């Protein structure tokens, strides 16, 4: 059994959530009015709210969990301007000027995080470190040469060096990108939350936003309550107010992470990633006076489309143990990234909507820097200031040079609808083991059935409330994941990720 090699105690929580409590606030229990209503308190929502507050705008920030309870608490928080989808591809898709602007925007995002944490005196373990891109087995040095040249053309310092600074293994030639950074995301967002409150911004948590309407006066509803504002920023990671326009241009991928102790000095402090398709990503975080945690991520797969997600953490452990003298795996976690068709996020006015509704989505694996870019760009757009990145991140863009990726992902979505006709994973709920879930066919429809660790059965519909795809059980996360646009639901059907904004309905008997 592969899974048995992980320690029994490996927590399904990120290092961040174990080492920093999530800030909580009051529920929204009254109608309210403000300049800008921000929905979602992750890196996007909090950065936008803080920068708008600095510009003198009144802000109400709503989240249906505690602050930073979405993807930002499961990030690995590499702060990098060496773009994940490769600068050479960004240049292909967006041209040389686009690549230069994209790199510059990520450089500015890292600078902004450093500036905010210094100005507000947030002890968030921010450190400038170098980034290293090394070859996956079988890949050629040409990959590095091409990326090095593209990075330099885009204005980013990059150099080829003989090996990454690991004592325990030789990566062979790799690229070094100086002046990248790392931080503790939840310590940073806790500091931002306090700063927003000091600015007299209003934060309401456990307040689920049901609907969003733009117009002369925007209206955001939270149960019976209404927040009226001049503009709304939908910062829910995957926009909950958009049916098609954005969700046909980005694809959801699950990604997994482990954290294991390693003696300090074995691996130089830095950011590391390889050229594998579904690449590994590695960084350190201080643990005690003699050890760091080595954080290793990867094993990505299209959401709702893997039969063996329960093996992802163990595969990461094996990959890491082959290269580094790690101790037991103490942490395992995972989350979802939104990959856009052209490698850059969608930040700006929501397409096909009123002018004063804004979105930020499509992290492309760089949602902490893209999220900070969103804070800068959206606060500029809302306050009528020019911003050089506006066109690059325009959500209504269609990047013709990336159209084959667009067609491939949408064909994949179309195939998922075929699951309406296939049999269930098992014949009946009786076959489902404790702590497992499976889809069961019942007449013309399908049921998402799961048993908890005590054997209690829960049955909800398997039909995703967004656009009707069939959800699939994620064995690693114990969630129902939609293979079409990435809505995710807890075992009991509770919606935990958009674009769906309601739970899976109880199954009809
Ligand atoms: C494993 C992993 C590793 C990653 N590593 C990196 C990395 O190294 N570097 C990097 O730059 N990026 C990384 N990313 C991506 C990055 O972490 C995310 O893109 C980013 O944190 C998303 O921030 P966000 O503000 O858009 O969304 P979130 O943090 O998800 O915030 C959205 C908020 O909206 C709230 N919400 C949703 N619906 C509603 C509603 N209806 N009403 C009210 N509130 C609502 C949620 O509760 C949530 O708090 C990683 C992601 C994962 C999963
Ligand atoms: S997320 Fe679109 S159909 Fe499920």
Short mmCIF file of N, CA and C in Angstrom, two decimals, residues 5-113:
data_model
loop_
_atom_site.label_atom_id
_atom_site.label_comp_id
_atom_site.label_asym_id
_atom_site.label_seq_id
_atom_site.Cartn_x
_atom_site.Cartn_y
_atom_site.Cartn_z
N UNK A 5 3.16 4.52 3.63
CA UNK A 5 4.49 5.07 3.88
C UNK A 5 4.44 6.49 4.44
N UNK A 6 3.31 7.17 4.34
CA UNK A 6 3.19 8.48 4.97
C UNK A 6 2.91 8.27 6.45
N UNK A 7 3.40 9.18 7.31
CA UNK A 7 3.13 8.99 8.73
C UNK A 7 1.64 9.10 8.97
N UNK A 8 1.15 8.29 9.90
CA UNK A 8 -0.29 8.28 10.17
C UNK A 8 -0.77 9.65 10.60
N UNK A 9 0.15 10.46 11.20
CA UNK A 9 -0.29 11.73 11.78
C UNK A 9 -0.21 12.90 10.80
N UNK A 10 0.23 12.64 9.53
CA UNK A 10 0.37 13.77 8.59
C UNK A 10 -0.95 14.54 8.50
N UNK A 11 -0.94 15.78 9.01
CA UNK A 11 -2.18 16.55 9.10
C UNK A 11 -2.63 16.99 7.72
N UNK A 12 -3.94 16.95 7.45
CA UNK A 12 -4.45 17.45 6.18
C UNK A 12 -4.69 18.95 6.33
N UNK A 13 -3.67 19.65 6.79
CA UNK A 13 -3.77 21.08 6.97
C UNK A 13 -2.46 21.67 6.51
N UNK A 14 -2.51 22.92 6.07
CA UNK A 14 -1.25 23.53 5.63
C UNK A 14 -0.43 23.96 6.84
N UNK A 15 0.87 24.11 6.62
CA UNK A 15 1.75 24.62 7.68
C UNK A 15 1.24 25.98 8.15
N UNK A 16 0.70 26.76 7.20
CA UNK A 16 0.26 28.13 7.56
C UNK A 16 -0.89 28.09 8.55
N UNK A 17 -1.88 27.21 8.30
CA UNK A 17 -3.06 27.25 9.17
C UNK A 17 -2.76 26.64 10.54
N UNK A 18 -1.70 25.84 10.64
CA UNK A 18 -1.33 25.28 11.94
C UNK A 18 -0.48 26.29 12.74
N UNK A 19 0.19 27.20 12.05
CA UNK A 19 1.09 28.12 12.75
C UNK A 19 0.52 29.55 12.86
N UNK A 20 -0.70 29.75 12.37
CA UNK A 20 -1.33 31.08 12.49
C UNK A 20 -2.85 30.90 12.48
N UNK A 21 -3.54 31.46 13.51
CA UNK A 21 -5.01 31.37 13.51
C UNK A 21 -5.59 32.29 12.44
N UNK A 22 -6.71 31.87 11.87
CA UNK A 22 -7.38 32.72 10.89
C UNK A 22 -8.20 33.78 11.62
N UNK A 23 -8.06 35.07 11.24
CA UNK A 23 -8.85 36.10 11.92
C UNK A 23 -10.34 35.96 11.61
N UNK A 24 -11.17 36.19 12.61
CA UNK A 24 -12.61 36.13 12.41
C UNK A 24 -13.22 37.48 12.74
N UNK A 25 -14.39 37.75 12.20
CA UNK A 25 -15.08 39.02 12.49
C UNK A 25 -16.54 38.72 12.72
N UNK A 26 -17.37 39.80 12.77
CA UNK A 26 -18.80 39.61 13.01
C UNK A 26 -19.51 39.18 11.74
N UNK A 27 -20.70 38.59 11.91
CA UNK A 27 -21.60 38.31 10.78
C UNK A 27 -22.23 39.61 10.32
N UNK A 28 -22.61 39.67 9.05
CA UNK A 28 -23.39 40.83 8.58
C UNK A 28 -24.85 40.59 9.00
N UNK A 29 -25.37 41.48 9.84
CA UNK A 29 -26.75 41.28 10.33
C UNK A 29 -27.64 42.49 10.03
N UNK A 30 -27.13 43.41 9.18
CA UNK A 30 -27.92 44.61 8.89
C UNK A 30 -27.64 45.04 7.44
N UNK A 31 -28.52 45.86 6.89
CA UNK A 31 -28.24 46.43 5.57
C UNK A 31 -27.14 47.47 5.72
N UNK A 32 -26.38 47.69 4.64
CA UNK A 32 -25.26 48.64 4.76
C UNK A 32 -25.00 49.31 3.42
N UNK A 33 -24.31 50.43 3.49
CA UNK A 33 -23.91 51.16 2.26
C UNK A 33 -22.45 51.51 2.35
N UNK A 34 -21.76 51.49 1.21
CA UNK A 34 -20.33 51.78 1.21
C UNK A 34 -19.91 52.23 -0.19
N UNK A 35 -18.64 52.63 -0.32
CA UNK A 35 -18.16 52.95 -1.68
C UNK A 35 -17.96 51.67 -2.48
N UNK A 36 -17.21 50.71 -1.90
CA UNK A 36 -16.89 49.47 -2.63
C UNK A 36 -17.17 48.26 -1.75
N UNK A 37 -17.89 47.29 -2.30
CA UNK A 37 -18.12 46.03 -1.59
C UNK A 37 -17.19 44.99 -2.22
N UNK A 38 -16.35 44.38 -1.39
CA UNK A 38 -15.43 43.34 -1.88
C UNK A 38 -15.93 42.00 -1.35
N UNK A 39 -16.16 41.04 -2.24
CA UNK A 39 -16.66 39.72 -1.83
C UNK A 39 -15.51 38.73 -1.92
N UNK A 40 -15.10 38.20 -0.76
CA UNK A 40 -13.99 37.24 -0.73
C UNK A 40 -12.76 37.87 -0.07
N UNK A 41 -12.31 37.25 1.03
CA UNK A 41 -11.20 37.82 1.80
C UNK A 41 -9.97 36.93 1.73
N UNK A 42 -9.53 36.62 0.50
CA UNK A 42 -8.23 35.99 0.29
C UNK A 42 -7.22 37.08 -0.05
N UNK A 43 -6.12 36.68 -0.70
CA UNK A 43 -5.09 37.68 -1.04
C UNK A 43 -5.66 38.78 -1.93
N UNK A 44 -6.56 38.42 -2.88
CA UNK A 44 -7.13 39.43 -3.78
C UNK A 44 -7.98 40.41 -3.00
N UNK A 45 -8.95 39.87 -2.24
CA UNK A 45 -9.91 40.74 -1.56
C UNK A 45 -9.24 41.63 -0.52
N UNK A 46 -8.34 41.06 0.26
CA UNK A 46 -7.71 41.84 1.33
C UNK A 46 -6.77 42.90 0.76
N UNK A 47 -6.00 42.54 -0.28
CA UNK A 47 -5.09 43.54 -0.86
C UNK A 47 -5.88 44.68 -1.49
N UNK A 48 -6.96 44.32 -2.22
CA UNK A 48 -7.78 45.35 -2.87
C UNK A 48 -8.41 46.26 -1.82
N UNK A 49 -8.98 45.65 -0.77
CA UNK A 49 -9.65 46.45 0.27
C UNK A 49 -8.65 47.38 0.94
N UNK A 50 -7.45 46.86 1.22
CA UNK A 50 -6.45 47.69 1.91
C UNK A 50 -6.03 48.88 1.03
N UNK A 51 -5.75 48.60 -0.26
CA UNK A 51 -5.27 49.68 -1.13
C UNK A 51 -6.38 50.69 -1.41
N UNK A 52 -7.64 50.24 -1.51
CA UNK A 52 -8.75 51.18 -1.67
C UNK A 52 -8.89 52.05 -0.42
N UNK A 53 -8.73 51.43 0.74
CA UNK A 53 -8.80 52.19 2.00
C UNK A 53 -7.72 53.26 2.04
N UNK A 54 -6.52 52.90 1.56
CA UNK A 54 -5.43 53.89 1.52
C UNK A 54 -5.76 55.06 0.61
N UNK A 55 -6.56 54.77 -0.43
CA UNK A 55 -6.96 55.83 -1.37
C UNK A 55 -8.22 56.55 -0.91
N UNK A 56 -8.64 56.30 0.32
CA UNK A 56 -9.74 57.06 0.92
C UNK A 56 -11.12 56.52 0.62
N UNK A 57 -11.22 55.28 0.08
CA UNK A 57 -12.55 54.72 -0.21
C UNK A 57 -13.04 53.91 0.99
N UNK A 58 -14.36 54.03 1.26
CA UNK A 58 -14.98 53.19 2.30
C UNK A 58 -15.21 51.81 1.70
N UNK A 59 -14.89 50.77 2.47
CA UNK A 59 -14.96 49.40 1.94
C UNK A 59 -15.70 48.50 2.93
N UNK A 60 -16.55 47.63 2.38
CA UNK A 60 -17.09 46.50 3.15
C UNK A 60 -16.56 45.23 2.50
N UNK A 61 -15.99 44.36 3.33
CA UNK A 61 -15.39 43.11 2.85
C UNK A 61 -16.19 41.95 3.45
N UNK A 62 -16.67 41.06 2.58
CA UNK A 62 -17.50 39.93 3.03
C UNK A 62 -16.80 38.62 2.74
N UNK A 63 -16.87 37.68 3.64
CA UNK A 63 -16.39 36.32 3.34
C UNK A 63 -17.32 35.31 4.01
N UNK A 64 -17.53 34.19 3.34
CA UNK A 64 -18.43 33.21 3.97
C UNK A 64 -17.71 32.26 4.92
N UNK A 65 -16.41 32.39 5.05
CA UNK A 65 -15.67 31.65 6.08
C UNK A 65 -14.98 32.67 6.95
N UNK A 66 -13.96 32.26 7.71
CA UNK A 66 -13.08 33.26 8.31
C UNK A 66 -12.25 33.92 7.21
N UNK A 67 -11.53 34.97 7.55
CA UNK A 67 -10.62 35.60 6.59
C UNK A 67 -9.60 34.56 6.10
N UNK A 68 -9.28 34.61 4.82
CA UNK A 68 -8.23 33.76 4.23
C UNK A 68 -8.48 32.26 4.41
N UNK A 69 -9.74 31.87 4.29
CA UNK A 69 -10.05 30.45 4.47
C UNK A 69 -10.17 29.71 3.14
N UNK A 70 -9.87 30.38 2.03
CA UNK A 70 -9.95 29.73 0.72
C UNK A 70 -8.60 29.20 0.28
N UNK A 71 -8.29 29.38 -1.00
CA UNK A 71 -7.04 28.84 -1.55
C UNK A 71 -5.81 29.46 -0.90
N UNK A 72 -5.95 30.69 -0.38
CA UNK A 72 -4.76 31.36 0.16
C UNK A 72 -4.22 30.63 1.39
N UNK A 73 -5.06 29.88 2.09
CA UNK A 73 -4.51 29.16 3.25
C UNK A 73 -3.83 27.85 2.84
N UNK A 74 -3.96 27.45 1.57
CA UNK A 74 -3.29 26.21 1.15
C UNK A 74 -2.23 26.47 0.08
N UNK A 75 -1.87 27.73 -0.09
CA UNK A 75 -0.85 28.07 -1.08
C UNK A 75 0.52 27.55 -0.61
N UNK A 76 1.56 27.69 -1.45
CA UNK A 76 2.92 27.49 -0.96
C UNK A 76 3.68 28.81 -0.95
N UNK A 77 3.04 29.86 -1.48
CA UNK A 77 3.54 31.22 -1.34
C UNK A 77 4.98 31.43 -1.84
N UNK A 78 5.27 30.89 -3.01
CA UNK A 78 6.48 31.31 -3.73
C UNK A 78 6.13 32.68 -4.30
N UNK A 79 6.96 33.64 -4.11
CA UNK A 79 6.72 34.97 -4.69
C UNK A 79 7.71 35.13 -5.83
N UNK A 80 7.22 34.90 -7.04
CA UNK A 80 8.15 34.79 -8.16
C UNK A 80 7.74 35.67 -9.33
N UNK A 81 8.75 36.26 -9.96
CA UNK A 81 8.50 37.03 -11.19
C UNK A 81 8.94 36.22 -12.42
N UNK A 82 9.47 35.02 -12.19
CA UNK A 82 9.80 34.11 -13.29
C UNK A 82 8.54 33.29 -13.55
N UNK A 83 7.79 33.68 -14.53
CA UNK A 83 6.40 33.23 -14.67
C UNK A 83 6.29 31.72 -14.87
N UNK A 84 5.35 31.10 -14.12
CA UNK A 84 5.20 29.64 -14.09
C UNK A 84 5.03 29.03 -15.47
N UNK A 85 4.19 29.65 -16.28
CA UNK A 85 3.94 29.08 -17.61
C UNK A 85 5.09 29.36 -18.58
N UNK A 86 6.18 29.89 -18.05
CA UNK A 86 7.41 30.21 -18.77
C UNK A 86 7.26 31.52 -19.55
N UNK A 87 8.28 32.32 -19.41
CA UNK A 87 8.29 33.64 -20.05
C UNK A 87 8.33 33.46 -21.58
N UNK A 88 9.00 32.40 -22.05
CA UNK A 88 9.05 32.16 -23.50
C UNK A 88 7.63 31.98 -24.05
N UNK A 89 6.75 31.28 -23.29
CA UNK A 89 5.36 31.11 -23.75
C UNK A 89 4.59 32.42 -23.65
N UNK A 90 4.81 33.15 -22.59
CA UNK A 90 4.10 34.44 -22.42
C UNK A 90 4.46 35.35 -23.61
N UNK A 91 5.72 35.30 -24.02
CA UNK A 91 6.16 36.11 -25.17
C UNK A 91 5.45 35.64 -26.45
N UNK A 92 5.32 34.30 -26.61
CA UNK A 92 4.62 33.74 -27.78
C UNK A 92 3.17 34.21 -27.81
N UNK A 93 2.52 34.19 -26.63
CA UNK A 93 1.08 34.46 -26.58
C UNK A 93 0.76 35.96 -26.52
N UNK A 94 1.62 36.73 -25.86
CA UNK A 94 1.30 38.15 -25.62
C UNK A 94 2.28 39.11 -26.29
N UNK A 95 3.27 38.58 -27.01
CA UNK A 95 4.25 39.44 -27.67
C UNK A 95 5.33 39.90 -26.69
N UNK A 96 6.38 40.52 -27.25
CA UNK A 96 7.53 40.92 -26.42
C UNK A 96 7.12 41.99 -25.40
N UNK A 97 6.29 42.96 -25.82
CA UNK A 97 5.88 44.00 -24.87
C UNK A 97 5.03 43.41 -23.75
N UNK A 98 4.15 42.47 -24.14
CA UNK A 98 3.29 41.83 -23.14
C UNK A 98 4.13 41.08 -22.11
N UNK A 99 5.15 40.35 -22.58
CA UNK A 99 6.00 39.59 -21.66
C UNK A 99 6.73 40.54 -20.70
N UNK A 100 7.19 41.67 -21.26
CA UNK A 100 7.91 42.65 -20.41
C UNK A 100 6.98 43.20 -19.32
N UNK A 101 5.73 43.55 -19.75
CA UNK A 101 4.76 44.09 -18.78
C UNK A 101 4.39 43.04 -17.73
N UNK A 102 4.22 41.79 -18.19
CA UNK A 102 3.83 40.72 -17.26
C UNK A 102 4.91 40.54 -16.20
N UNK A 103 6.17 40.47 -16.64
CA UNK A 103 7.26 40.30 -15.67
C UNK A 103 7.31 41.50 -14.73
N UNK A 104 7.18 42.69 -15.32
CA UNK A 104 7.24 43.90 -14.49
C UNK A 104 6.12 43.90 -13.43
N UNK A 105 4.91 43.40 -13.82
CA UNK A 105 3.80 43.41 -12.86
C UNK A 105 4.08 42.45 -11.69
N UNK A 106 4.70 41.30 -11.98
CA UNK A 106 5.00 40.36 -10.88
C UNK A 106 6.15 40.90 -10.00
N UNK A 107 7.11 41.57 -10.63
CA UNK A 107 8.17 42.21 -9.83
C UNK A 107 7.53 43.25 -8.90
N UNK A 108 6.61 44.04 -9.44
CA UNK A 108 5.95 45.07 -8.63
C UNK A 108 5.13 44.46 -7.50
N UNK A 109 4.51 43.30 -7.79
CA UNK A 109 3.70 42.64 -6.75
C UNK A 109 4.58 42.23 -5.57
N UNK A 110 5.74 41.65 -5.87
CA UNK A 110 6.64 41.23 -4.78
C UNK A 110 7.10 42.48 -4.01
N UNK A 111 7.45 43.53 -4.75
CA UNK A 111 7.86 44.78 -4.08
C UNK A 111 6.74 45.31 -3.20
N UNK A 112 5.51 45.22 -3.70
CA UNK A 112 4.36 45.74 -2.94
C UNK A 112 4.19 44.97 -1.63
N UNK A 113 4.31 43.62 -1.70
CA UNK A 113 4.18 42.81 -0.47
C UNK A 113 5.27 43.20 0.52
#
